Amino acid sequence: MSVTIKDVAKKAGVATSTVSRTIQDSPSISEKTKQNVRRVMKEIGYRPNLTARGLVNQTTQTIGVILPVSQGQAFQNTFFLSMIRGISKACNEKKYMVSIASGTTEEELLESIQTMAEGGRVDGFIVLYSKKDDPIIEYLHQEKVPYAMIGKPYKYENEMLYVDNDNITAGKDAANYLLQLGHQKIAFIGEDTKQMVIRERLKGYAQALEDAGLQVDQELILDVTLSEAAYRKKMQQLFGNGDFPTGIVASDDLIALNMSYLLSSFGLKIPTDVSIIGFNNSIFAEKSQPELTSIDLHTDSLTSQTVYQLIELMEGKQTLAVKIILPHQIIERQSCKRKVE
Amino acid sequence: MSVTIKDVAKKAGVATSTVSRTIQDSPSISEKTKQNVRRVMKEIGYRPNLTARGLVNQTTQTIGVILPVSQGQAFQNTFFLSMIRGISKACNEKKYMVSIASGTTEEELLESIQTMAEGGRVDGFIVLYSKKDDPIIEYLHQEKVPYAMIGKPYKYENEMLYVDNDNITAGKDAANYLLQLGHQKIAFIGEDTKQMVIRERLKGYAQALEDAGLQVDQELILDVTLSEAAYRKKMQQLFGNGDFPTGIVASDDLIALNMSYLLSSFGLKIPTDVSIIGFNNSIFAEKSQPELTSIDLHTDSLTSQTVYQLIELMEGKQTLAVKIILPHQIIERQSCKRKVE
DNA sequence: ATATTTAAAGCAATCGTTTGCATTAGCAAA
DNA sequence: TTTGCTAATGCAAACGATTGCTTTAAATAT
């Protein structure tokens, strides 16, 4: 088989405990012995067996990432993959590993989470979505499995760890930015207005309009997950005639980008005819033409903070239900312009 | 802490070995005893500790998924996430778990793969990309770690397990389809022509043109990963005047979709002015307007086949270096039309 | 009734680590 | 020299399962 701690011990002429202690750089082993042991380890290519270590330590150094049961929805993709990537990165740094939990049905997902948790395969979980009456959250909470959420919890808000942006204010800021540029008729385009994030941004958008003494017009709110046909129809209604919105708050850069393509098919140009602002300050925002004004949400910190905090929690160093709200920031580029009367 | 096999044994009044054997439904335990033990297990909520089991079995029932070191590239996203989802699904079914291996640099990725493999955290890997002179592949191969690739290997093609489509033929078929509809000036739009998949589709496209006695014009080949500015300029060149291509082979449905938006900004309509065919037969293809003709690559089978084969390999039931080439199929919808002279 | 076979269950070693406690060696103090 | 410390190492018992082998008990054959 592979080389074990015993092989190292034998070759170095010491006990396995000594090897184990030099791995941990324990002060009770003399520097001379340590060096010798380290040399042997390198020589015969030893790597500790994490399973064995996990068995005695009752810890696995791995974090489970919970994806929502797949709904085949379009633009979420970008989000989840970048979350996985970010979590992965932060975990690497902390010498943790990451496992994926997903399922076709909710029951399947729960079952798989239970095996992972109670089977001792992970030390804790990061939940990448938020929904009402979620049995998964219920389970994690009841069983006191360490977990963190990226996003805003529906329940247990004051009893759990989560990392999020202030999406209401972010939405408000986006709308205000356009208002302040003189736009009055401002549309909101969201990927899936059932999602918590989008709802919050929408809420902020509505607040900003109200605060400015404007009426919130449901006709100006579009849900991209409508069937393509319905969506096109609404687009036609909105932009097919002279009285079109001159400002758009798009819930995501990709949506904004798509809008800009769509608008050109109506003969409208950005920012000359329409100003548009997106969220995420993604790579698309910088690279598109014209460059897109976008709200930076520090998504990198979203993942890294979550990982760090969760690790604290799992290692018992931290038992408080911290919530971390990351700041946002408008990155001004070329897609918004003062309205000319 | 949590309930172990000993607790079950004690409560049921049997030895741990008996409990272990009833879990495995061994015939050497009487039905009566088994039922009693099962009752107790349920009663006290026992779940086997996978770490302990892994230690004795020298197996972990988990598959590592290797993502490429992130290049921040756009449209790949869709692909990787759907692969992760698919693998996850197939693994669930087979009672396997999935771990993610990723890294910021190649060294980091390799290191993390080594800890996973030699630390006994995974039984094997699925590699989600293919590149030249890849140290990761080199490592897996030298160390005889079980692995499979989704896509076409650069090296060891005859010594390893991989699952792929015949992308050359697929590309050829796409182009032929347009040729056969009477189109002569056909463009190829790819996400990143350095990728193996895209290169193969491009190759097929070129072959089809040559077979039809047409010259392959480099001006008609576009790489979406060009800087936005350069890309727009090329688009302008291609579609900004009367002599535009009337057929487009797009390396992905999303690309095709974007093209269709872009074309409308040039006042061109699909399929009236331009016919377009995509790859993947994704949800976008069905939902877009007009519905998109696309080549179905059976991506679900791509992941499930890979998982099944890899499991066979890991469990030692299969030692041959199988390669599985999945068929493809043109799904005709509304985005292509016979050219009118 | 005794010997033989077989079915069912238990014993104890094992997987590769970690860690509390015991042991040893080396040296200074008495 | 003997005693007492301390620093450095080793011993062996965990961790929670699995499994080869032994034992027990029951059933069958003689």
Coordinates of C-alpha atoms in Angstrom, one line a residue, chain B residues 70-324:
Chain B
S70 CA -9.6 29.9 -13.0
Q71 CA -8.9 32.1 -16.0
G72 CA -11.9 34.2 -15.4
Q73 CA -13.4 33.2 -18.6
A74 CA -16.9 33.9 -19.4
F75 CA -19.1 31.3 -21.0
Q76 CA -17.4 28.3 -19.6
N77 CA -19.3 28.8 -16.4
T78 CA -22.5 27.2 -17.7
F79 CA -20.5 24.2 -18.7
F80 CA -18.7 23.6 -15.4
L81 CA -21.7 24.1 -13.2
S82 CA -23.8 21.8 -15.3
M83 CA -21.0 19.2 -15.1
I84 CA -20.8 19.5 -11.3
R85 CA -24.5 19.2 -11.1
G86 CA -24.6 16.2 -13.4
I87 CA -21.7 14.4 -11.6
S88 CA -23.4 15.2 -8.3
K89 CA -26.6 13.6 -9.5
A90 CA -24.9 10.5 -10.7
C91 CA -22.9 10.2 -7.5
N92 CA -26.0 10.5 -5.3
E93 CA -27.5 7.7 -7.2
K94 CA -24.5 5.5 -6.6
K95 CA -24.1 6.6 -3.0
Y96 CA -20.9 8.4 -3.7
M97 CA -20.0 11.9 -2.6
V98 CA -18.2 14.6 -4.5
S99 CA -15.4 16.9 -3.6
I100 CA -14.1 19.8 -5.5
A101 CA -10.5 20.4 -6.2
S102 CA -9.5 23.8 -7.5
G103 CA -6.7 26.3 -7.1
T104 CA -5.5 29.7 -8.0
T105 CA -2.3 28.4 -9.5
E106 CA -1.4 25.1 -11.0
E107 CA 1.0 24.3 -8.1
E108 CA -1.7 24.9 -5.6
L109 CA -4.1 22.7 -7.5
L110 CA -1.6 19.9 -7.7
E111 CA -0.8 20.2 -4.0
S112 CA -4.5 20.0 -3.1
I113 CA -5.0 17.0 -5.4
Q114 CA -2.1 15.2 -3.8
T115 CA -3.4 15.7 -0.3
M116 CA -6.8 14.5 -1.4
A117 CA -5.4 11.4 -3.2
E118 CA -2.6 10.4 -0.9
G119 CA -4.5 11.5 2.2
G120 CA -7.1 9.0 1.3
R121 CA -9.9 11.5 0.9
V122 CA -11.1 10.5 -2.5
D123 CA -11.0 7.3 -4.5
G124 CA -10.6 8.9 -7.9
F125 CA -10.9 12.0 -10.0
I126 CA -12.9 13.5 -12.8
V127 CA -11.0 16.0 -14.8
L128 CA -13.1 18.7 -16.4
Y129 CA -10.7 20.2 -18.8
S130 CA -8.0 19.2 -21.2
K131 CA -4.8 21.0 -21.9
K132 CA -1.4 20.4 -23.3
D133 CA 1.5 19.4 -21.0
D134 CA -0.7 19.2 -17.9
P135 CA 1.3 18.3 -14.8
I136 CA -2.0 17.3 -13.1
I137 CA -2.6 14.5 -15.6
E138 CA 1.0 13.6 -15.5
Y139 CA 0.7 13.2 -11.7
L140 CA -2.5 11.2 -11.8
H141 CA -1.1 9.0 -14.5
Q142 CA 2.3 8.3 -12.9
E143 CA 0.8 7.6 -9.5
K144 CA -1.9 5.4 -11.0
V145 CA -4.6 7.3 -9.3
P146 CA -7.9 6.3 -10.9
Y147 CA -9.2 9.2 -13.0
A148 CA -11.5 10.0 -15.9
M149 CA -11.7 12.9 -18.2
I150 CA -14.7 14.6 -19.7
G151 CA -13.4 15.8 -23.0
K152 CA -10.6 14.7 -25.3
P153 CA -7.2 14.0 -23.7
Y154 CA -4.1 15.4 -25.2
K155 CA -1.9 12.6 -24.0
Y156 CA -2.4 9.0 -22.9
E157 CA -5.4 8.9 -25.1
N158 CA -5.2 5.1 -25.4
E159 CA -4.3 4.5 -21.8
M160 CA -7.0 6.3 -20.0
L161 CA -10.7 6.5 -19.4
Y162 CA -12.6 9.4 -21.1
V163 CA -16.0 10.3 -22.2
D164 CA -16.5 12.7 -25.0
N165 CA -18.5 13.6 -28.1
D166 CA -17.1 13.4 -31.6
N167 CA -16.8 17.1 -31.8
I168 CA -15.1 17.2 -35.2
T169 CA -18.0 15.4 -36.8
A170 CA -20.5 17.4 -34.8
G171 CA -18.9 20.6 -36.2
K172 CA -18.9 19.1 -39.6
D173 CA -22.6 18.2 -39.3
A174 CA -23.5 21.7 -38.2
A175 CA -21.8 23.2 -41.2
N176 CA -23.1 20.7 -43.6
Y177 CA -26.6 21.4 -42.3
L178 CA -26.3 25.0 -43.3
L179 CA -24.5 24.2 -46.6
Q180 CA -27.3 21.8 -47.5
L181 CA -29.8 24.7 -46.9
G182 CA -27.9 26.5 -49.6
H183 CA -25.8 28.8 -47.5
Q184 CA -22.3 29.5 -48.8
K185 CA -20.9 32.2 -46.7
I186 CA -20.9 30.6 -43.2
A187 CA -19.2 32.1 -40.2
F188 CA -17.9 30.2 -37.1
I189 CA -18.2 31.9 -33.7
G190 CA -16.4 30.2 -30.8
E191 CA -16.0 31.1 -27.2
D192 CA -12.3 30.4 -27.0
T193 CA -10.7 28.8 -29.9
K194 CA -7.9 27.5 -27.8
Q195 CA -10.1 25.1 -26.0
M196 CA -10.0 21.5 -27.4
V197 CA -13.8 21.3 -27.8
I198 CA -14.0 24.5 -29.8
R199 CA -11.0 23.6 -31.9
E200 CA -12.5 20.3 -32.8
R201 CA -15.8 21.9 -33.8
L202 CA -13.9 24.4 -35.8
K203 CA -12.0 21.7 -37.5
G204 CA -15.1 19.9 -38.5
Y205 CA -16.6 23.2 -39.7
A206 CA -13.5 23.7 -41.9
Q207 CA -13.6 20.2 -43.2
A208 CA -17.2 20.5 -44.2
L209 CA -16.5 23.7 -46.2
E210 CA -13.5 22.1 -47.9
D211 CA -15.5 19.0 -48.8
A212 CA -18.0 21.3 -50.3
G213 CA -15.3 22.9 -52.4
L214 CA -15.3 26.1 -50.5
Q215 CA -12.4 28.1 -49.2
V216 CA -12.1 28.5 -45.4
D217 CA -11.9 32.2 -44.8
Q218 CA -10.2 33.2 -41.5
E219 CA -12.2 36.4 -41.6
L220 CA -15.2 34.3 -41.0
I221 CA -13.9 32.8 -37.8
L222 CA -14.5 34.8 -34.6
D223 CA -13.2 34.2 -31.1
V224 CA -15.5 35.7 -28.5
T225 CA -12.7 35.9 -25.9
L226 CA -11.1 38.6 -28.0
S227 CA -11.3 41.9 -26.2
E228 CA -14.8 43.3 -26.5
A229 CA -13.6 46.2 -28.6
A230 CA -11.8 43.9 -31.1
Y231 CA -14.8 41.6 -31.2
R232 CA -17.2 44.5 -32.0
K233 CA -14.9 45.6 -34.7
K234 CA -14.9 42.2 -36.3
M235 CA -18.7 42.0 -36.0
Q236 CA -18.9 45.3 -37.8
Q237 CA -16.7 44.1 -40.5
L238 CA -18.7 41.0 -41.0
F239 CA -22.3 42.2 -40.7
G240 CA -21.9 45.9 -41.3
N241 CA -22.4 45.7 -45.1
G242 CA -24.5 43.9 -47.6
D243 CA -22.3 40.9 -48.2
F244 CA -22.7 39.4 -44.7
P245 CA -22.6 35.7 -43.9
T246 CA -26.0 34.1 -44.2
G247 CA -25.2 31.2 -42.0
I248 CA -23.5 31.0 -38.6
V249 CA -22.2 28.0 -36.6
A250 CA -22.0 29.1 -33.0
S251 CA -20.0 27.0 -30.6
D252 CA -22.6 27.2 -27.9
D253 CA -26.3 28.0 -27.6
L254 CA -25.5 31.0 -25.4
I255 CA -23.2 32.4 -28.1
A256 CA -25.9 31.8 -30.6
L257 CA -28.3 33.7 -28.5
N258 CA -26.0 36.6 -28.1
M259 CA -25.3 36.6 -31.8
S260 CA -29.0 36.9 -32.5
Y261 CA -29.3 39.9 -30.2
L262 CA -26.3 41.5 -31.8
L263 CA -27.5 40.8 -35.3
S264 CA -30.7 42.6 -34.6
S265 CA -28.7 45.7 -33.9
F266 CA -27.5 45.4 -37.4
G267 CA -31.1 45.2 -38.5
L268 CA -30.7 41.5 -39.4
K269 CA -33.4 39.0 -38.6
I270 CA -33.2 35.3 -37.8
P271 CA -33.9 33.2 -39.8
T272 CA -35.0 35.5 -42.6
D273 CA -31.6 37.0 -43.1
V274 CA -29.3 34.8 -41.3
S275 CA -29.5 31.1 -40.2
I276 CA -27.8 30.1 -37.0
I277 CA -27.1 26.8 -35.4
G278 CA -25.8 26.2 -31.8
F279 CA -24.5 23.4 -29.7
N280 CA -25.7 21.8 -26.5
N281 CA -29.4 21.9 -27.1
S282 CA -29.7 23.8 -23.8
I283 CA -32.8 25.2 -22.2
F284 CA -32.0 28.5 -23.9
A285 CA -32.4 26.9 -27.3
E286 CA -36.0 25.9 -26.6
K287 CA -36.9 29.1 -24.9
S288 CA -35.5 31.6 -27.2
Q289 CA -37.5 33.4 -29.9
P290 CA -37.2 32.1 -32.6
E291 CA -36.4 28.7 -31.1
L292 CA -32.9 27.7 -31.8
T293 CA -31.7 24.8 -33.9
S294 CA -29.0 23.1 -32.0
I295 CA -26.9 20.1 -31.8
D296 CA -27.7 17.9 -28.8
L297 CA -24.7 16.4 -27.3
H298 CA -26.3 14.4 -24.5
T299 CA -24.5 16.2 -21.8
D300 CA -26.4 14.3 -19.1
S301 CA -24.9 11.1 -20.3
L302 CA -21.6 12.7 -20.4
T303 CA -21.5 13.1 -16.7
S304 CA -23.4 9.9 -15.8
Q305 CA -21.3 7.7 -18.0
T306 CA -18.2 9.2 -16.6
V307 CA -19.2 8.6 -13.1
Y308 CA -20.3 5.0 -13.7
Q309 CA -17.2 4.1 -15.6
L310 CA -14.9 5.7 -13.0
I311 CA -16.7 3.9 -10.2
E312 CA -16.1 0.6 -12.0
L313 CA -12.5 1.5 -12.4
M314 CA -12.1 2.5 -8.8
E315 CA -13.8 -0.6 -7.5
G316 CA -11.5 -2.6 -9.7
K317 CA -14.2 -4.2 -11.7
Q318 CA -12.9 -2.6 -14.8
T319 CA -9.3 -2.0 -15.7
L320 CA -9.5 -1.3 -19.3
A321 CA -8.9 2.2 -20.7
V322 CA -12.4 2.6 -22.1
K323 CA -13.2 5.6 -24.2
I324 CA -16.8 6.5 -24.7

